Coordinates of C-alpha atoms in Angstrom, one line a residue:
Chain A
X1 CA 11.3 -28.0 -6.5
X2 CA 11.5 -23.9 -6.3
X3 CA 7.5 -24.2 -6.4
X4 CA 7.7 -26.4 -3.6
X5 CA 10.1 -24.1 -1.2
X6 CA 7.9 -21.2 -2.4
X7 CA 4.8 -22.6 -1.4
X8 CA 6.3 -23.9 1.9
X9 CA 7.7 -20.2 2.4
X10 CA 4.5 -18.7 1.9
X11 CA 3.0 -21.2 4.2
X12 CA 5.3 -20.0 7.1
X13 CA 4.7 -16.2 6.1
X14 CA 1.0 -17.0 6.8
X15 CA 1.6 -18.8 10.3
X16 CA 3.7 -16.0 11.0
X17 CA 0.7 -13.1 10.3
X18 CA -1.5 -15.3 12.2
X19 CA 1.5 -15.4 15.1
X20 CA 1.3 -11.7 14.7
X21 CA -2.4 -11.1 15.3
X22 CA -2.5 -13.6 18.2
X23 CA 0.6 -12.2 20.2
X24 CA -0.3 -8.7 19.9
X25 CA -4.0 -9.4 20.8
X26 CA -2.8 -11.7 23.7
X27 CA -0.6 -8.8 25.1
X28 CA -3.7 -6.3 24.9
X29 CA -5.8 -8.8 26.8
X30 CA -2.9 -9.8 29.2
X31 CA -2.7 -5.8 30.1
X32 CA -6.3 -5.3 30.2
X33 CA -7.2 -8.1 32.4
X34 CA -4.1 -8.8 34.6
X35 CA -1.9 -5.8 34.2
X36 CA 1.2 -7.7 32.8
X37 CA 2.1 -8.1 29.1
X38 CA 3.4 -11.4 27.3
X39 CA 7.6 -11.5 28.1
X40 CA 9.2 -9.9 25.2
X41 CA 6.4 -9.7 23.0
X42 CA 7.9 -6.2 21.0
X43 CA 10.9 -8.4 20.2
X44 CA 9.0 -11.6 18.8
X45 CA 6.7 -9.5 17.1
X46 CA 9.8 -7.8 15.0
X47 CA 11.2 -11.2 14.9
X48 CA 8.1 -12.5 13.4
X49 CA 7.6 -9.8 11.0
X50 CA 10.7 -10.4 9.1
X51 CA 8.8 -14.0 8.4
X52 CA 5.8 -12.6 7.5
X53 CA 7.4 -9.9 4.9
X54 CA 10.4 -11.9 3.4
X55 CA 9.3 -15.6 3.4
X56 CA 6.6 -14.9 0.9
X57 CA 8.6 -12.6 -1.1
X58 CA 9.7 -15.4 -3.6
X59 CA 6.0 -16.3 -4.3
X60 CA 4.9 -12.6 -4.9
X61 CA 8.1 -12.6 -7.5
X62 CA 6.9 -15.8 -9.1
X63 CA 3.1 -14.2 -9.4
X64 CA 4.7 -11.0 -10.6
X65 CA 3.4 -8.9 -7.9
X66 CA 6.2 -6.2 -8.3
X67 CA 4.4 -2.9 -8.9
X68 CA 6.4 -0.9 -12.4
X69 CA 4.7 1.9 -14.2
X70 CA 3.7 0.5 -17.5
X71 CA 2.3 3.6 -19.0
X72 CA 5.4 4.6 -21.5
X73 CA 6.2 0.8 -22.5
X74 CA 2.5 0.0 -23.4
X75 CA 3.3 2.2 -26.7
X76 CA 6.1 0.1 -27.2
X77 CA 5.7 -3.3 -29.3
X78 CA 5.4 -6.6 -27.5
X79 CA 8.8 -7.7 -28.2
X80 CA 10.6 -4.5 -27.0
X81 CA 8.3 -4.9 -23.7
X82 CA 9.2 -8.8 -23.3
X83 CA 12.9 -7.5 -23.3
X84 CA 12.4 -4.9 -21.0
X85 CA 10.9 -7.4 -18.5
X86 CA 13.7 -9.9 -18.7
X87 CA 15.6 -6.6 -18.0
X88 CA 13.7 -6.1 -14.7
X89 CA 14.1 -9.1 -13.4
X90 CA 17.9 -9.3 -14.2
X91 CA 18.1 -5.7 -12.4
X92 CA 16.3 -7.4 -9.3
X93 CA 18.8 -9.8 -9.0
X94 CA 21.5 -6.8 -9.1
X95 CA 19.3 -5.3 -6.1
X96 CA 19.1 -8.4 -4.1
X97 CA 22.8 -9.5 -4.5
X98 CA 24.2 -6.9 -1.8
X99 CA 21.2 -7.7 0.5
X100 CA 22.1 -11.2 0.3
X101 CA 25.8 -10.6 0.8
X102 CA 25.4 -8.1 3.7
X103 CA 22.6 -10.5 5.3
X104 CA 25.0 -13.4 5.3
X105 CA 27.6 -11.3 6.7
X106 CA 25.5 -10.1 9.7
X107 CA 23.8 -13.6 9.9
X108 CA 27.6 -15.3 10.7
X109 CA 28.5 -12.1 12.8
X110 CA 25.5 -12.7 15.1
X111 CA 26.1 -16.4 15.4
X112 CA 30.0 -15.8 16.2
X113 CA 29.2 -13.3 18.8
X114 CA 26.0 -15.4 20.1
X115 CA 24.3 -11.8 20.2
X116 CA 20.9 -11.3 21.8
X117 CA 18.3 -9.2 22.4
X118 CA 18.4 -7.8 25.7
X119 CA 15.1 -8.5 27.6
X120 CA 13.2 -10.9 30.1
X121 CA 14.2 -14.1 27.7
X122 CA 17.2 -13.0 26.0
X123 CA 16.1 -14.1 22.8
X124 CA 18.8 -14.7 20.2
X125 CA 19.4 -12.5 16.9
X126 CA 20.3 -15.1 14.5
X127 CA 16.6 -16.4 13.8
X128 CA 15.3 -13.0 12.5
X129 CA 18.7 -12.4 10.2
X130 CA 18.3 -16.3 8.7
X131 CA 14.9 -15.7 7.8
X132 CA 16.0 -12.6 6.1
X133 CA 18.9 -14.4 4.0
X134 CA 16.4 -17.2 3.2
X135 CA 13.7 -14.8 2.1
X136 CA 16.5 -13.3 0.0
X137 CA 18.0 -16.2 -1.6
X138 CA 14.5 -17.1 -2.5
X139 CA 13.6 -14.5 -4.2
X140 CA 17.2 -14.4 -5.8
X141 CA 16.7 -17.9 -7.1
X142 CA 13.1 -17.2 -8.4
X143 CA 14.2 -13.9 -10.5
X144 CA 17.1 -16.1 -11.8
X145 CA 14.8 -18.6 -13.1
X146 CA 12.2 -15.8 -14.6
X147 CA 15.5 -14.4 -16.3
X148 CA 16.3 -17.3 -17.5
X149 CA 12.9 -18.4 -18.6
X150 CA 11.8 -15.3 -19.8
X151 CA 15.1 -14.5 -21.6
X152 CA 15.0 -17.9 -23.5
X153 CA 11.3 -17.3 -24.9
X154 CA 12.7 -13.7 -26.3
X155 CA 15.4 -15.1 -27.9
X156 CA 13.0 -17.8 -29.4
X157 CA 11.0 -15.1 -31.0
X158 CA 8.0 -15.4 -28.3
X159 CA 7.1 -12.5 -26.1
X160 CA 6.6 -12.7 -21.9
X161 CA 4.1 -10.5 -20.2
X162 CA 4.4 -9.5 -16.8
X163 CA 0.8 -9.3 -15.8
X164 CA 0.1 -9.7 -12.6
X165 CA -1.5 -12.8 -11.1
X166 CA -4.2 -12.7 -8.8
X167 CA -2.8 -13.4 -5.5
X168 CA -5.5 -16.0 -4.9
X169 CA -3.7 -17.9 -8.0
X170 CA -1.1 -18.8 -5.5
X171 CA -3.1 -21.5 -4.1
X172 CA -2.8 -23.0 -7.7
X173 CA 0.5 -24.8 -8.1
X174 CA 0.2 -24.4 -12.0
X175 CA 0.2 -20.4 -11.7
X176 CA 4.0 -20.3 -10.0
X177 CA 5.1 -22.2 -12.7
Chain B
X1 CA 32.8 12.7 -8.8
X2 CA 31.1 14.6 -5.9
X3 CA 28.2 13.2 -4.3
X4 CA 25.6 16.1 -5.4
X5 CA 26.8 15.1 -9.1
X6 CA 26.3 11.1 -8.4
X7 CA 22.7 12.1 -6.8
X8 CA 21.8 14.0 -10.0
X9 CA 22.9 11.1 -12.3
X10 CA 20.9 8.7 -10.1
X11 CA 17.7 10.3 -9.9
X12 CA 18.0 10.5 -13.8
X13 CA 18.6 6.9 -13.7
X14 CA 15.8 6.2 -11.6
X15 CA 13.6 7.8 -13.8
X16 CA 14.3 6.5 -16.9
X17 CA 14.7 2.8 -15.4
X18 CA 11.0 3.4 -14.0
X19 CA 9.8 4.7 -17.5
X20 CA 11.4 1.1 -18.9
X21 CA 9.1 -0.7 -16.7
X22 CA 11.5 -2.1 -14.3
X23 CA 9.7 -2.9 -11.0
X24 CA 9.6 0.3 -8.5
X25 CA 11.4 -1.5 -5.8
X26 CA 14.4 -3.3 -7.9
X27 CA 14.9 0.4 -9.7
X28 CA 15.5 2.3 -6.1
X29 CA 17.2 -0.7 -4.7
X30 CA 19.9 -1.2 -7.6
X31 CA 20.6 2.7 -8.4
X32 CA 20.9 3.2 -4.5
X33 CA 23.5 0.6 -4.0
X34 CA 25.4 1.5 -7.0
X35 CA 25.1 5.4 -6.6
X36 CA 26.0 5.0 -2.8
X37 CA 29.1 2.5 -3.7
X38 CA 30.4 5.3 -6.0
X39 CA 30.0 7.9 -3.1
X40 CA 32.2 5.9 -0.6
X41 CA 34.8 4.9 -3.3
X42 CA 35.3 8.4 -4.4
X43 CA 35.0 9.7 -0.8
X44 CA 38.8 10.5 -0.4
X45 CA 39.5 12.0 -3.7
X46 CA 40.6 8.7 -5.3
X47 CA 38.4 5.6 -6.5
X48 CA 38.9 3.1 -3.6
X49 CA 36.4 0.4 -4.1
X50 CA 37.6 -2.2 -1.2
X51 CA 36.5 0.3 1.6
X52 CA 33.3 1.3 -0.5
X53 CA 31.9 -2.4 -0.3
X54 CA 31.9 -2.8 3.3
X55 CA 30.2 0.5 3.9
X56 CA 27.8 0.1 0.9
X57 CA 26.8 -3.2 2.0
X58 CA 26.1 -2.5 5.9
X59 CA 24.1 0.9 4.7
X60 CA 22.2 -1.2 2.7
X61 CA 21.4 -4.1 4.9
X62 CA 20.9 -1.9 7.9
X63 CA 18.3 0.2 6.2
X64 CA 16.2 -2.5 4.5
X65 CA 16.2 -4.9 7.9
X66 CA 15.6 -2.1 10.4
X67 CA 12.1 -1.2 8.2
X68 CA 11.1 -4.8 8.2
X69 CA 12.3 -5.6 11.9
X70 CA 9.6 -3.3 13.3
X71 CA 7.2 -3.8 15.5
X72 CA 4.8 -0.5 14.6
X73 CA 5.0 -1.8 11.0
X74 CA 3.3 -5.1 11.6
X75 CA 0.1 -3.1 11.2
X76 CA 0.5 -3.0 7.5
X77 CA 0.3 -7.2 7.0
X78 CA -2.5 -6.9 9.9
X79 CA -4.6 -3.8 8.3
X80 CA -4.3 -6.0 4.8
X81 CA -5.3 -9.1 6.3
X82 CA -8.1 -7.5 8.3
X83 CA -9.7 -6.2 4.8
X84 CA -9.2 -10.0 3.6
X85 CA -10.4 -11.8 6.4
X86 CA -13.6 -9.4 6.4
X87 CA -14.5 -9.8 3.0
X88 CA -14.1 -13.5 3.1
X89 CA -16.4 -13.2 6.2
X90 CA -18.9 -11.0 4.3
X91 CA -18.4 -8.2 6.9
X92 CA -17.7 -5.7 3.9
X93 CA -20.7 -6.6 1.8
X94 CA -23.1 -6.2 4.6
X95 CA -22.8 -2.3 4.4
X96 CA -23.2 -1.9 1.1
X97 CA -26.4 -4.4 1.6
X98 CA -27.5 -2.1 4.2
X99 CA -26.9 1.1 2.4
X100 CA -28.6 0.0 -0.9
X101 CA -31.9 -1.2 1.5
X102 CA -32.1 2.4 2.9
X103 CA -31.3 4.2 0.0
X104 CA -33.1 2.2 -2.8
X105 CA -35.9 4.5 -2.8
X106 CA -33.8 7.5 -3.3
X107 CA -33.2 8.6 -7.2
X108 CA -29.6 7.1 -7.9
X109 CA -29.9 5.5 -4.5
X110 CA -27.9 2.3 -5.5
X111 CA -25.0 4.5 -6.5
X112 CA -25.3 6.5 -3.5
X113 CA -25.1 3.2 -1.5
X114 CA -22.1 2.3 -3.6
X115 CA -20.0 5.2 -2.5
X116 CA -21.4 4.6 1.1
X117 CA -20.2 0.8 0.8
X118 CA -16.7 1.8 -0.4
X119 CA -16.7 4.3 2.8
X120 CA -17.5 1.4 5.1
X121 CA -15.1 -0.9 2.9
X122 CA -12.6 1.6 3.5
X123 CA -13.0 1.9 7.2
X124 CA -12.1 -1.8 7.4
X125 CA -9.1 -2.2 4.8
X126 CA -6.3 0.3 3.8
X127 CA -6.2 0.2 0.2
X128 CA -8.3 2.1 -2.5
X129 CA -7.5 -0.7 -5.2
X130 CA -8.5 -3.4 -3.3
X131 CA -11.8 -1.2 -2.6
X132 CA -12.6 -0.2 -6.0
X133 CA -11.9 -4.1 -7.2
X134 CA -13.9 -5.7 -4.5
X135 CA -17.0 -3.1 -4.7
X136 CA -16.5 -2.8 -8.2
X137 CA -17.6 -6.4 -8.7
X138 CA -20.6 -6.3 -6.5
X139 CA -22.2 -2.9 -6.9
X140 CA -21.2 -1.8 -10.8
X141 CA -22.9 -5.0 -12.1
X142 CA -26.1 -4.5 -10.3
X143 CA -26.3 -0.7 -11.4
X144 CA -25.7 -1.8 -15.2
X145 CA -28.4 -4.5 -14.6
X146 CA -30.7 -2.1 -13.1
X147 CA -30.3 0.2 -16.3
X148 CA -27.9 2.9 -14.7
X149 CA -26.1 5.1 -17.5
X150 CA -22.7 3.3 -17.3
X151 CA -21.0 6.6 -16.4
X152 CA -22.6 6.8 -13.2
X153 CA -22.4 2.9 -12.7
X154 CA -18.6 2.8 -13.1
X155 CA -17.6 6.5 -11.8
X156 CA -19.2 6.5 -8.6
X157 CA -17.3 3.1 -7.6
X158 CA -13.8 4.4 -9.3
X159 CA -14.1 7.6 -7.1
X160 CA -15.7 5.7 -3.8
X161 CA -12.6 3.4 -4.2
X162 CA -10.2 6.5 -3.5
X163 CA -11.9 6.6 0.0
X164 CA -9.6 3.8 0.8
X165 CA -6.7 6.0 1.0
X166 CA -8.0 8.8 3.2
X167 CA -10.4 6.8 5.6
X168 CA -8.3 5.0 8.3
X169 CA -6.5 2.5 8.3
X170 CA -4.7 3.5 5.0
X171 CA -1.6 2.1 4.2
X172 CA -0.5 5.0 2.1
X173 CA -0.8 6.9 5.9
X174 CA 1.2 3.9 7.5
X175 CA 4.3 4.5 4.8
X176 CA 3.8 8.2 5.0
X177 CA 4.3 7.9 8.7
X178 CA 7.5 5.5 8.3
X179 CA 9.1 8.0 5.6
X180 CA 8.1 11.5 8.0
X181 CA 8.1 9.6 11.3
X182 CA 4.8 11.3 12.4
X183 CA 2.5 8.9 14.4
X184 CA 0.6 6.9 12.3
X185 CA -2.4 6.9 14.9
X186 CA -2.6 10.8 14.4
X187 CA -2.3 10.4 10.6
X188 CA -5.2 7.8 10.9
X189 CA -7.3 10.0 12.9
X190 CA -6.8 13.6 10.8
X191 CA -7.8 11.2 7.6
X192 CA -11.3 10.8 9.3
X193 CA -13.1 14.1 8.7
X194 CA -11.5 14.7 4.9
X195 CA -12.4 11.0 4.4
X196 CA -16.1 11.8 5.8
X197 CA -16.1 15.2 3.8
X198 CA -15.4 13.6 0.5
X199 CA -17.6 10.8 1.0
X200 CA -20.7 13.5 1.5
X201 CA -19.1 15.2 -1.6
X202 CA -19.4 12.1 -3.5
X203 CA -22.9 11.6 -2.6
X204 CA -23.8 15.0 -3.3
X205 CA -22.4 15.0 -6.9
X206 CA -24.8 11.7 -7.5
X207 CA -27.8 13.8 -6.1
X208 CA -27.3 16.5 -8.5
X209 CA -26.4 14.3 -11.3
X210 CA -29.7 12.2 -11.2
X211 CA -31.7 15.6 -10.1
X212 CA -30.7 17.1 -13.5
X213 CA -30.9 13.9 -15.8
X214 CA -33.3 11.5 -14.1
X215 CA -32.6 9.1 -17.0
X216 CA -28.9 8.2 -15.8
X217 CA -30.5 6.1 -13.0
X218 CA -34.3 4.6 -13.3
X219 CA -36.3 4.6 -10.6
X220 CA -36.6 0.8 -9.2
X221 CA -39.9 -0.7 -8.5
X222 CA -38.2 -3.0 -5.5
X223 CA -39.3 -1.5 -2.0
X224 CA -38.0 -2.8 1.1
X225 CA -40.1 -3.0 4.4
X226 CA -39.4 -1.3 7.6
X227 CA -38.5 -4.6 8.9
X228 CA -36.0 -5.6 6.2
X229 CA -34.7 -2.3 6.4
X230 CA -33.6 -3.0 10.3
X231 CA -32.7 -6.0 9.6
X232 CA -30.0 -5.2 7.2
X233 CA -28.9 -2.2 9.1
X234 CA -28.8 -4.7 12.1
X235 CA -26.9 -7.1 9.9
X236 CA -23.7 -4.7 9.4
X237 CA -23.0 -4.6 13.0
X238 CA -19.5 -6.2 12.6
X239 CA -18.3 -3.7 10.2
X240 CA -19.1 -0.9 12.6
X241 CA -18.0 -3.0 15.4
X242 CA -14.8 -3.1 13.4
X243 CA -14.6 0.8 12.8
X244 CA -15.5 1.6 16.6
X245 CA -12.3 -0.4 17.5
X246 CA -10.1 0.9 15.3
X247 CA -11.1 4.6 15.6
X248 CA -12.6 4.3 19.0
X249 CA -9.4 2.5 20.2
X250 CA -6.8 4.8 19.0
X251 CA -8.7 8.5 20.2
X252 CA -9.7 6.8 23.3
X253 CA -6.0 5.7 24.0
X254 CA -6.7 2.4 24.6
X255 CA -4.4 0.6 21.8
X256 CA -2.0 2.2 19.5
X257 CA -2.7 1.7 15.6
X258 CA -1.0 -1.8 15.9
X259 CA -2.7 -3.1 18.4
X260 CA -6.1 -1.7 17.0
X261 CA -5.2 -3.7 13.7
X262 CA -4.5 -6.9 15.7
X263 CA -7.5 -7.1 17.8
X264 CA -9.4 -6.0 14.8
X265 CA -7.9 -9.2 12.9
X266 CA -9.0 -11.7 15.7
X267 CA -12.2 -10.2 16.3
X268 CA -13.0 -10.3 12.5
X269 CA -12.0 -13.9 12.2
X270 CA -13.9 -15.1 15.1
X271 CA -17.1 -13.3 14.2
X272 CA -16.4 -15.3 10.6
X273 CA -16.5 -18.3 12.2
X274 CA -19.4 -17.6 14.6
X275 CA -21.6 -16.5 11.7
X276 CA -20.0 -19.7 10.0
X277 CA -19.2 -17.1 7.0
X278 CA -15.7 -18.1 7.3
X279 CA -14.1 -21.5 7.6
X280 CA -10.2 -22.6 7.8
X281 CA -9.6 -22.6 4.0
X282 CA -11.3 -19.2 3.6
X283 CA -8.9 -18.0 6.5
X284 CA -5.8 -19.4 5.3
X285 CA -6.3 -18.1 1.5
X286 CA -7.0 -14.5 3.3
X287 CA -3.8 -14.7 4.8
X288 CA -1.8 -16.0 2.3
X289 CA -3.2 -13.1 -0.2
X290 CA -2.2 -10.7 2.8
X291 CA 1.7 -12.3 2.5
X292 CA 2.0 -11.8 -1.3
X293 CA 0.3 -8.3 -1.1
X294 CA 2.6 -7.0 1.6
X295 CA 5.7 -8.5 0.7
X296 CA 5.2 -6.7 -2.2
X297 CA 4.8 -3.7 -0.6
X298 CA 7.7 -3.9 2.0
X299 CA 10.2 -4.5 -0.7
X300 CA 9.2 -1.2 -2.2
X301 CA 9.2 0.5 1.3
X302 CA 12.8 -1.2 2.3
X303 CA 14.0 -0.5 -1.4
X304 CA 13.2 3.5 -0.6
X305 CA 14.6 3.5 2.7
X306 CA 17.9 2.8 1.0
X307 CA 17.1 5.2 -1.4
X308 CA 16.5 7.7 1.2
X309 CA 19.8 7.1 3.1
X310 CA 21.4 7.6 -0.2
X311 CA 19.7 10.9 -0.9
X312 CA 20.9 12.0 2.6
X313 CA 24.5 11.1 1.5
X314 CA 23.9 13.4 -1.7
X315 CA 23.0 16.4 -0.1
X316 CA 20.7 17.1 -2.8
X317 CA 17.7 17.6 -0.4
X318 CA 19.8 20.3 1.0
X319 CA 20.2 21.7 -2.5
X320 CA 16.7 21.6 -3.5
X321 CA 15.6 23.3 0.0
X322 CA 18.5 26.0 -0.3
X323 CA 17.3 26.7 -3.9
X324 CA 13.5 27.3 -2.9
X325 CA 14.7 29.2 0.2
X326 CA 16.8 31.7 -2.2
X327 CA 13.7 32.0 -4.6
X328 CA 11.6 33.5 -1.5
X329 CA 8.5 31.3 -2.6
X330 CA 5.4 32.2 -0.7
X331 CA 3.9 29.3 1.0
X332 CA 0.8 29.5 -1.2
X333 CA 2.9 29.3 -4.1
X334 CA 4.8 26.1 -2.4
X335 CA 1.6 24.2 -2.0
X336 CA 0.4 25.1 -5.4
X337 CA 3.8 23.8 -6.8
X338 CA 3.8 20.7 -4.5
X339 CA -0.2 19.9 -5.3
X340 CA 1.0 20.3 -9.4
X341 CA 4.1 18.0 -9.0
X342 CA 2.0 15.2 -7.2
X343 CA -1.3 15.7 -9.5
X344 CA 1.5 15.7 -12.5
X345 CA 2.9 12.5 -11.0
X346 CA -0.5 10.6 -10.2
X347 CA -1.3 10.8 -13.8
X348 CA 1.6 8.2 -14.5
X349 CA 2.3 6.5 -11.3
X350 CA 0.9 4.3 -8.8
X351 CA 0.8 6.0 -5.2
X352 CA 3.2 4.3 -3.2
X353 CA 5.7 4.5 -5.7
X354 CA 5.1 8.6 -6.0
X355 CA 5.4 9.1 -2.3
X356 CA 8.7 6.9 -1.8
X357 CA 10.0 9.0 -4.8
X358 CA 9.2 12.3 -3.7
X359 CA 9.3 12.4 0.4
X360 CA 12.9 12.2 0.7
X361 CA 13.1 15.8 -0.9
X362 CA 9.6 17.2 -0.1
X363 CA 10.0 16.4 3.9
X364 CA 13.3 18.8 4.5
X365 CA 11.6 21.7 1.9
X366 CA 7.9 21.1 3.9
X367 CA 10.0 21.3 7.5
X368 CA 11.9 24.3 6.3
X369 CA 8.5 26.2 6.1
X370 CA 7.5 25.0 9.4
X371 CA 4.5 23.3 8.4
X372 CA 2.6 21.0 10.3
X373 CA 3.3 17.1 8.8
X374 CA 0.2 15.4 9.8
X375 CA -1.7 18.0 8.1
X376 CA 0.8 17.9 5.3
X377 CA 0.3 14.4 5.0
X378 CA -3.4 14.5 4.7
X379 CA -2.9 16.8 1.4
X380 CA -0.5 14.4 -0.2
X381 CA -2.7 11.5 0.2
X382 CA -5.6 13.5 -0.8
X383 CA -3.3 14.2 -4.0
X384 CA -2.3 11.1 -4.4
X385 CA -6.1 10.1 -4.1
X386 CA -7.2 12.2 -7.2
X387 CA -4.3 10.5 -9.0
X388 CA -5.6 7.3 -8.8
X389 CA -9.0 8.3 -10.8
X390 CA -7.1 11.0 -13.7
X391 CA -6.0 10.0 -16.9
X392 CA -4.3 8.5 -18.4
X393 CA -3.2 6.3 -15.8
X394 CA -6.3 6.3 -13.2
X395 CA -5.4 2.9 -11.5
X396 CA -9.2 2.6 -10.2
X397 CA -10.7 3.3 -13.2
X398 CA -8.4 0.6 -15.1
X399 CA -9.6 -1.7 -12.2
X400 CA -13.4 -0.9 -12.7
X401 CA -13.0 -1.4 -16.4
X402 CA -11.5 -4.5 -16.0
X403 CA -14.6 -5.4 -13.9
X404 CA -17.2 -4.6 -16.5
X405 CA -15.5 -5.2 -19.6
X406 CA -16.8 -3.7 -22.8
X407 CA -20.0 -2.4 -21.0
X408 CA -18.2 0.8 -20.2
X409 CA -14.8 1.4 -22.4
X410 CA -12.1 3.6 -20.3
X411 CA -13.2 6.9 -22.0
X412 CA -16.9 6.8 -20.9
X413 CA -15.5 6.1 -17.1
X414 CA -13.3 8.8 -17.4
X415 CA -16.4 11.4 -18.7
X416 CA -18.2 10.1 -15.3
X417 CA -15.2 10.8 -13.3
X418 CA -15.0 14.4 -14.0
X419 CA -17.8 15.3 -11.9
X420 CA -16.2 13.5 -8.8
X421 CA -13.0 15.3 -9.4
X422 CA -14.8 18.5 -9.1
X423 CA -15.5 17.5 -5.2
X424 CA -12.0 16.1 -4.8
X425 CA -10.5 19.4 -6.0
X426 CA -13.1 21.5 -3.9
X427 CA -12.2 19.3 -0.5
X428 CA -8.4 19.4 -1.4
X429 CA -8.7 23.0 -1.7
X430 CA -10.7 23.1 2.0
X431 CA -8.1 20.9 3.3
X432 CA -5.4 23.0 2.1
X433 CA -6.7 26.4 3.2
X434 CA -8.4 24.9 6.6
X435 CA -5.6 22.9 8.4
X436 CA -8.3 22.3 11.1
X437 CA -10.6 20.0 9.2
X438 CA -7.5 17.3 9.3
X439 CA -5.8 18.6 13.1
X440 CA -9.4 18.8 14.7
X441 CA -9.6 15.3 15.8
X442 CA -5.9 14.3 16.7
X443 CA -5.6 17.5 18.8
X444 CA -8.8 16.8 20.7
X445 CA -7.3 13.3 21.1
X446 CA -4.3 14.5 22.7

């Protein structure tokens, strides 16, 4: 289920990147040819950025794409390295928990107040906050799954590796598991 | 417990956690959040956790959300996408092919073409590692097949790959721009001359190396007619167009850097489709790769932003600036110390990690000396570029080693790298001694 959720979120993130390119280019063309611009394009780009960056974060986490320093621990025994990888995922959950809590509070606050961006379209503020929350929760769930799965492997005497999967592997469902 | 004590403990915790392989983003965010909580909780002298929770979570959310919710920073996913799309549309490989066809007659010509190909690739993508990994797959096996010495075949691409950081667009310049609040367009323009200088230096290294020891690059019988050479040159027009759009657009004030990124993504996609080199599946795969790469970069940047806000609360930066002022350090000594710190860190950490860890402390220091932040940015990126090829953790070297496997062990690649490092050091000294090398184009563009 988590894999399917990540695939959907990654797809939505990819659509957001395409939309970013099209929207900004349209604005440049509109400015050059018609001396006008797409209304509230800056606000729309900012909201799309949240989708483009945070929705694929769970998939990036599943692909173990987060950068870490391996120079010191490469000299450790494999089992010690495995324990540290599990600890890294658990610390990731600790790092994201306050962001989810504060993101949730912020989302509820803008919904209750009906906050919107000043502009031609008076776009509401809640979609960006909701996307932030969804991206963070999905990443937290993936980290919890990694901690649980890798932790069990280590306890069973096995070893785990955080070798990065190539991003293209994300196209293959098996690699997300 | 006072804020500066908490700050010192937090810095120590960051270093320990990084050494223990905790991902950079998680280290910075977790330490900054916990330490900020303690600063707010102890603010009145007694421990009051209730009031600290709200203040901490608000600080954490606003810093991370505001960074991501940014119009200007949309250039990062767009430039990363441009690199992936240009590669899949065969635009980047055409640059190398054209250089190879023109230079193949020269001794060491394919190695020179590899460096130039890296320069051309860098002018479209913003990542050194992507440059080394892509060009490494194309150029290094070809040079090895032609009988080139493995040291030359690997080191030329590992060193050439570092051009991705200096020649615009560069993800490192964008991240530097975020944290120093300097113009990213000016940073891009400032990187052009030092990047070209480095590229020419690398070509010169190959020429001298092959001149002194012709056996490292056997000459090839393959000859191209004038027609073939011009065809290869003309086929590389999309790469030239994209570079002109980026630099010409920014220099001419036609676009901002963000707009240049978007226009180039759309142009590269249209060219790819028109030339039938790109299809929908390729485009979709390229954009998905972009998403995974950029979300990991942004998580580091957002965590670093939280860390920077925490550092501001501690006053540690002010303490360091005060310490350096009291020591009455001359500018030359200061710059030498900074260079030494970056070179040492570059041996162990990745470039983005180094930047987000050091800039919160370095920038107040540099500002207290009234130095130009654009020039300082070029110096920092050059130092980080050197770190990509210095042992023991030269990321580009590992990327190339991964590509070639047993044909060239790491120590052999590092042995070849030393010649290119000498050029890097000379260019670094020139950039530090003559700031105009960096500032000429940004000043002319104003």
